[in-house]
Amino acid sequence: MPESFGSRLAGAIAAHGRLCVGIDPHPALVAGWGLPDDAEGLRRFSSVALQAAVGNAAAIKPQVALYERHGSAGLAALEELLADAREAGILTLSDAKRGDIGSTMAGYAEAWLGEGSPLSSDAVTVSPYLGVGALAPALELAAKNGRGVFVLGITSNPEGQRVQHAGGADSAAKRVVEDVAAWNLEHGSTPLGSVGLVVGATVGEDIAALGLDLAAGAPPLLTPGYGAQGATSADLCRDFAPVWDQLLVPASRSLLKAGPEGMRDAVLRASEDLA
């Protein structure tokens, strides 16, 4: 059996810190770098961001939608980025937020987690709102191939509360967290489980109010919101102190806005801030 994703992620965090460099080629950022808003611009943007991350962060997180907007040429640029990252030895987390049922979910799993797929990543984000059980094809293939899955748990966007908080003490978010914990406990969660949760960096009060046990099953916690969205390392230390060793902290715009010349220094500063 291959080494589990949870084990590989824990090793990467120990070696390079808990920063996850988001590679989000927003049109305005690409233009700010003096690059064209096309597939070639994406390639150059992605290459510089990858070089800044290697050796200074645990993982990279390309935002799939911003490659898809360029069609097949954009996906080819993403495939190239993923291949270069594998060669460089840095973990890849494709932010695709896929979710479906049956053979369709199996197709997504093969695309993002299958051996030999040009889009294959070390981990992928998925949506559980057809039921965590519907994600089984992705969870099972990830376990087989030593890869990981990050399930949307509780997010910081205001619209999410209407669904995620529904049910109060037995909220939808709590059920997702419990289902992820159960999977990790059944399939091994040392030192980290291979099924993680996406938990907004700015929802500390909601975690407590909904009674979410983020320690059960030791899921890696991807905590968007640090940097450009306002959350600080102090906020993370306060709200996630009991599960600090589970955190993988993404940052994108706060790093990318430094431009191609300044991005590496921005990555180093963020990594030190999160140490």
Coordinates of C-alpha atoms in Angstrom, one line a residue:
M1 CA 0.0 0.0 0.0
P2 CA 1.3 3.5 -0.7
E3 CA 2.0 5.9 2.1
S4 CA -1.2 7.6 3.1
F5 CA -1.8 11.2 2.2
G6 CA -2.2 12.1 5.9
S7 CA 1.2 10.8 6.6
R8 CA 2.7 12.6 3.6
L9 CA 1.0 15.9 4.5
A10 CA 2.3 15.7 8.1
G11 CA 5.8 15.1 6.7
A12 CA 5.5 18.1 4.4
I13 CA 4.3 20.4 7.2
A14 CA 7.1 19.2 9.5
A15 CA 9.6 19.9 6.7
H16 CA 8.3 23.1 5.1
G17 CA 5.6 24.6 7.5
R18 CA 1.8 24.7 7.2
L19 CA 1.5 27.3 4.4
C20 CA -0.4 26.2 1.3
V21 CA 0.3 28.5 -1.6
G22 CA -2.8 29.2 -3.6
I23 CA -2.3 29.6 -7.3
D24 CA -5.3 31.7 -8.5
P25 CA -4.7 33.3 -11.9
H26 CA -7.4 35.9 -11.6
P27 CA -7.5 38.1 -14.7
A28 CA -6.6 41.2 -12.7
L29 CA -3.6 39.5 -11.1
V30 CA -2.4 38.1 -14.4
A31 CA -2.6 41.5 -15.9
G32 CA -0.8 43.0 -12.9
W33 CA 2.1 40.7 -13.6
G34 CA 2.3 42.0 -17.1
L35 CA 1.0 38.8 -18.6
P36 CA -1.6 38.1 -21.2
D37 CA -4.9 36.6 -20.1
D38 CA -4.5 33.4 -22.1
A39 CA -3.1 30.0 -21.7
E40 CA 0.5 31.1 -22.2
G41 CA 0.0 33.8 -19.5
L42 CA -1.4 31.0 -17.2
R43 CA 1.7 28.9 -17.8
R44 CA 4.1 31.7 -17.0
F45 CA 2.1 32.8 -13.9
S46 CA 1.8 29.2 -12.6
S47 CA 5.5 28.5 -13.1
V48 CA 6.7 31.5 -11.1
A49 CA 4.2 30.8 -8.3
L50 CA 5.3 27.2 -8.2
Q51 CA 9.0 28.2 -8.0
A52 CA 8.2 30.5 -5.1
A53 CA 6.4 27.8 -3.2
V54 CA 8.9 24.9 -3.6
G55 CA 10.9 24.4 -0.4
N56 CA 9.0 27.2 1.4
A57 CA 5.5 25.7 1.7
A58 CA 3.8 22.3 2.3
A59 CA 1.7 22.4 -0.8
I60 CA 0.2 24.4 -3.7
K61 CA -3.5 24.8 -4.3
P62 CA -4.4 25.7 -7.9
Q63 CA -7.9 27.2 -8.3
V64 CA -9.3 25.0 -11.0
A65 CA -12.0 27.4 -12.2
L66 CA -9.5 30.0 -13.2
Y67 CA -7.9 27.4 -15.5
E68 CA -11.2 26.1 -16.8
R69 CA -12.2 29.5 -18.0
H70 CA -9.7 29.1 -20.8
G71 CA -11.1 25.8 -21.9
S72 CA -8.9 22.9 -23.0
A73 CA -5.8 25.2 -23.3
G74 CA -6.3 26.3 -19.7
L75 CA -6.6 22.7 -18.5
A76 CA -3.5 21.9 -20.4
A77 CA -1.7 24.6 -18.5
L78 CA -3.0 23.2 -15.2
E79 CA -1.8 19.7 -16.2
E80 CA 1.6 21.1 -16.9
L81 CA 1.6 22.8 -13.5
L82 CA 0.6 19.6 -11.7
A83 CA 3.3 17.6 -13.6
D84 CA 6.0 20.2 -12.7
A85 CA 4.9 20.2 -9.0
R86 CA 5.2 16.4 -8.9
E87 CA 8.7 16.6 -10.3
A88 CA 9.6 19.3 -7.8
G89 CA 8.3 17.2 -4.9
I90 CA 5.7 19.6 -3.6
L91 CA 2.2 18.4 -2.7
T92 CA -0.7 19.5 -4.9
L93 CA -4.2 20.2 -3.8
S94 CA -6.6 20.9 -6.7
D95 CA -9.4 23.2 -5.6
A96 CA -12.1 21.8 -7.9
K97 CA -15.0 21.3 -5.4
R98 CA -16.4 18.4 -7.3
G99 CA -19.4 16.4 -6.0
D100 CA -22.0 14.1 -7.5
I101 CA -23.3 10.5 -7.3
G102 CA -22.5 7.1 -8.6
S103 CA -20.5 6.7 -11.8
T104 CA -20.3 10.5 -12.2
M105 CA -18.5 10.9 -8.9
A106 CA -16.3 7.9 -9.9
G107 CA -15.4 9.8 -13.1
Y108 CA -14.4 12.9 -11.1
A109 CA -12.4 10.7 -8.8
E110 CA -10.5 9.1 -11.7
A111 CA -9.8 12.5 -13.1
W112 CA -8.4 14.1 -10.0
L113 CA -7.1 11.1 -8.0
G114 CA -6.5 8.3 -10.5
E115 CA -3.0 7.0 -11.3
G116 CA -1.9 8.2 -14.7
S117 CA -4.5 10.9 -15.1
P118 CA -3.0 14.2 -16.4
L119 CA -5.0 16.0 -13.7
S120 CA -4.1 13.7 -10.9
S121 CA -3.3 15.6 -7.7
D122 CA -2.2 14.6 -4.2
A123 CA -5.6 15.9 -3.0
V124 CA -8.8 17.5 -4.3
T125 CA -11.6 19.5 -2.7
V126 CA -15.1 18.1 -2.9
S127 CA -18.6 19.2 -2.0
P128 CA -20.7 16.9 0.4
Y129 CA -24.1 18.3 -0.2
L130 CA -25.4 15.2 -2.0
G131 CA -24.3 13.4 1.2
V132 CA -20.8 12.5 2.4
G133 CA -21.7 8.9 1.5
A134 CA -22.0 9.9 -2.2
L135 CA -18.3 10.9 -2.1
A136 CA -17.3 7.2 -1.5
P137 CA -15.8 6.7 -5.0
A138 CA -13.4 9.6 -4.3
L139 CA -12.7 8.6 -0.7
E140 CA -12.0 5.0 -1.7
L141 CA -9.8 5.8 -4.7
A142 CA -7.9 8.3 -2.6
A143 CA -7.2 5.7 0.0
K144 CA -6.1 3.2 -2.6
N145 CA -3.7 5.6 -4.3
G146 CA -2.3 7.3 -1.2
R147 CA -4.1 10.6 -2.0
G148 CA -6.4 12.8 -0.1
V149 CA -9.8 14.6 -0.2
F150 CA -10.8 17.8 1.5
V151 CA -14.6 18.0 2.2
L152 CA -16.3 21.3 2.5
G153 CA -17.2 21.5 6.2
I154 CA -18.0 25.0 7.4
T155 CA -17.1 27.9 5.2
S156 CA -16.8 31.7 5.8
N157 CA -19.1 32.9 3.0
P158 CA -22.3 34.4 4.4
E159 CA -24.5 32.4 2.0
G160 CA -23.2 29.1 3.4
Q161 CA -24.7 29.6 6.9
R162 CA -28.3 29.0 5.6
V163 CA -27.4 25.5 4.6
Q164 CA -24.4 24.6 6.9
H165 CA -26.0 25.8 10.1
A166 CA -29.4 24.3 9.4
G167 CA -30.4 22.0 12.2
G168 CA -28.9 23.9 15.1
A169 CA -27.3 21.4 17.5
D170 CA -27.7 18.7 14.8
S171 CA -26.5 21.0 12.0
A172 CA -25.6 19.9 8.4
A173 CA -22.0 21.0 9.1
K174 CA -21.9 18.9 12.2
R175 CA -23.0 15.8 10.3
V176 CA -20.4 16.4 7.7
V177 CA -17.7 16.7 10.3
E178 CA -18.9 13.6 12.1
D179 CA -19.0 11.6 8.8
V180 CA -15.4 12.6 8.0
A181 CA -14.3 11.7 11.5
A182 CA -15.9 8.3 11.1
W183 CA -14.2 7.6 7.8
N184 CA -10.8 8.5 9.2
L185 CA -11.2 6.5 12.3
E186 CA -12.1 3.5 10.2
H187 CA -9.4 3.9 7.7
G188 CA -6.5 5.2 9.8
S189 CA -5.8 8.7 11.1
T190 CA -2.2 8.7 12.3
P191 CA -0.7 11.2 12.4
L192 CA -3.4 12.8 10.2
G193 CA -6.4 11.3 8.4
S194 CA -6.4 11.4 4.6
V195 CA -9.9 12.9 4.5
G196 CA -9.7 16.5 5.5
L197 CA -12.2 19.4 6.1
V198 CA -12.4 22.9 4.6
V199 CA -13.0 25.1 7.6
G200 CA -13.0 28.9 7.1
A201 CA -10.4 30.7 9.1
T202 CA -12.9 33.3 10.2
V203 CA -15.6 31.0 11.6
G204 CA -14.2 30.3 15.1
E205 CA -17.3 31.4 16.9
D206 CA -19.5 29.2 14.6
I207 CA -17.3 26.1 15.4
A208 CA -18.0 26.5 19.1
A209 CA -21.6 27.4 18.7
L210 CA -22.3 24.4 16.5
G211 CA -20.3 22.1 18.8
L212 CA -18.0 20.8 16.0
D213 CA -15.4 18.4 17.1
L214 CA -12.6 19.0 14.6
A215 CA -10.1 16.8 16.5
A216 CA -12.0 13.5 16.0
G217 CA -10.3 11.4 13.4
A218 CA -7.5 14.0 13.0
P219 CA -8.7 15.4 9.7
P220 CA -6.3 17.9 8.0
L221 CA -8.0 21.3 8.2
L222 CA -7.7 23.6 5.2
T223 CA -8.5 27.0 6.6
P224 CA -9.1 29.6 3.8
G225 CA -9.4 33.2 5.0
Y226 CA -5.8 34.0 6.1
G227 CA -4.3 37.0 4.5
A228 CA -6.4 38.9 2.0
Q229 CA -9.7 37.9 3.6
G230 CA -8.7 39.3 7.0
A231 CA -7.8 36.4 9.3
T232 CA -4.4 36.6 11.0
S233 CA -2.1 34.1 12.5
A234 CA -3.2 35.3 15.9
D235 CA -6.8 34.5 14.9
L236 CA -5.8 31.0 13.8
C237 CA -3.9 30.4 17.0
R238 CA -6.8 31.5 19.1
D239 CA -9.6 29.6 17.3
F240 CA -7.7 26.5 16.3
A241 CA -5.3 26.0 19.2
P242 CA -6.6 22.5 20.1
V243 CA -6.1 21.3 16.5
W244 CA -3.1 23.4 15.5
D245 CA -1.2 20.4 14.3
Q246 CA -4.0 19.6 11.8
L247 CA -3.9 23.0 10.0
L248 CA -2.9 23.6 6.4
V249 CA -3.3 27.3 5.8
P250 CA -3.9 28.5 2.3
A251 CA -3.0 32.0 1.1
S252 CA -3.2 33.3 -2.5
R253 CA -4.0 36.9 -3.2
S254 CA -1.9 38.2 -0.3
L255 CA 1.1 36.4 -1.9
L256 CA 0.3 36.8 -5.6
K257 CA -0.2 40.6 -5.3
A258 CA 3.5 40.9 -4.5
G259 CA 4.2 40.2 -8.2
P260 CA 6.6 37.8 -9.8
E261 CA 9.7 39.6 -8.3
G262 CA 8.3 39.8 -4.8
M263 CA 6.3 36.6 -4.4
R264 CA 9.0 34.4 -3.0
D265 CA 9.7 36.9 -0.2
A266 CA 5.9 37.1 0.5
V267 CA 5.8 33.3 0.8
L268 CA 8.7 33.3 3.2
R269 CA 7.1 36.0 5.3
A270 CA 3.8 34.1 5.5
S271 CA 5.5 30.8 6.3
E272 CA 7.4 32.4 9.1
D273 CA 4.2 34.1 10.4
L274 CA 2.5 30.7 10.6
A275 CA 5.4 28.9 12.3

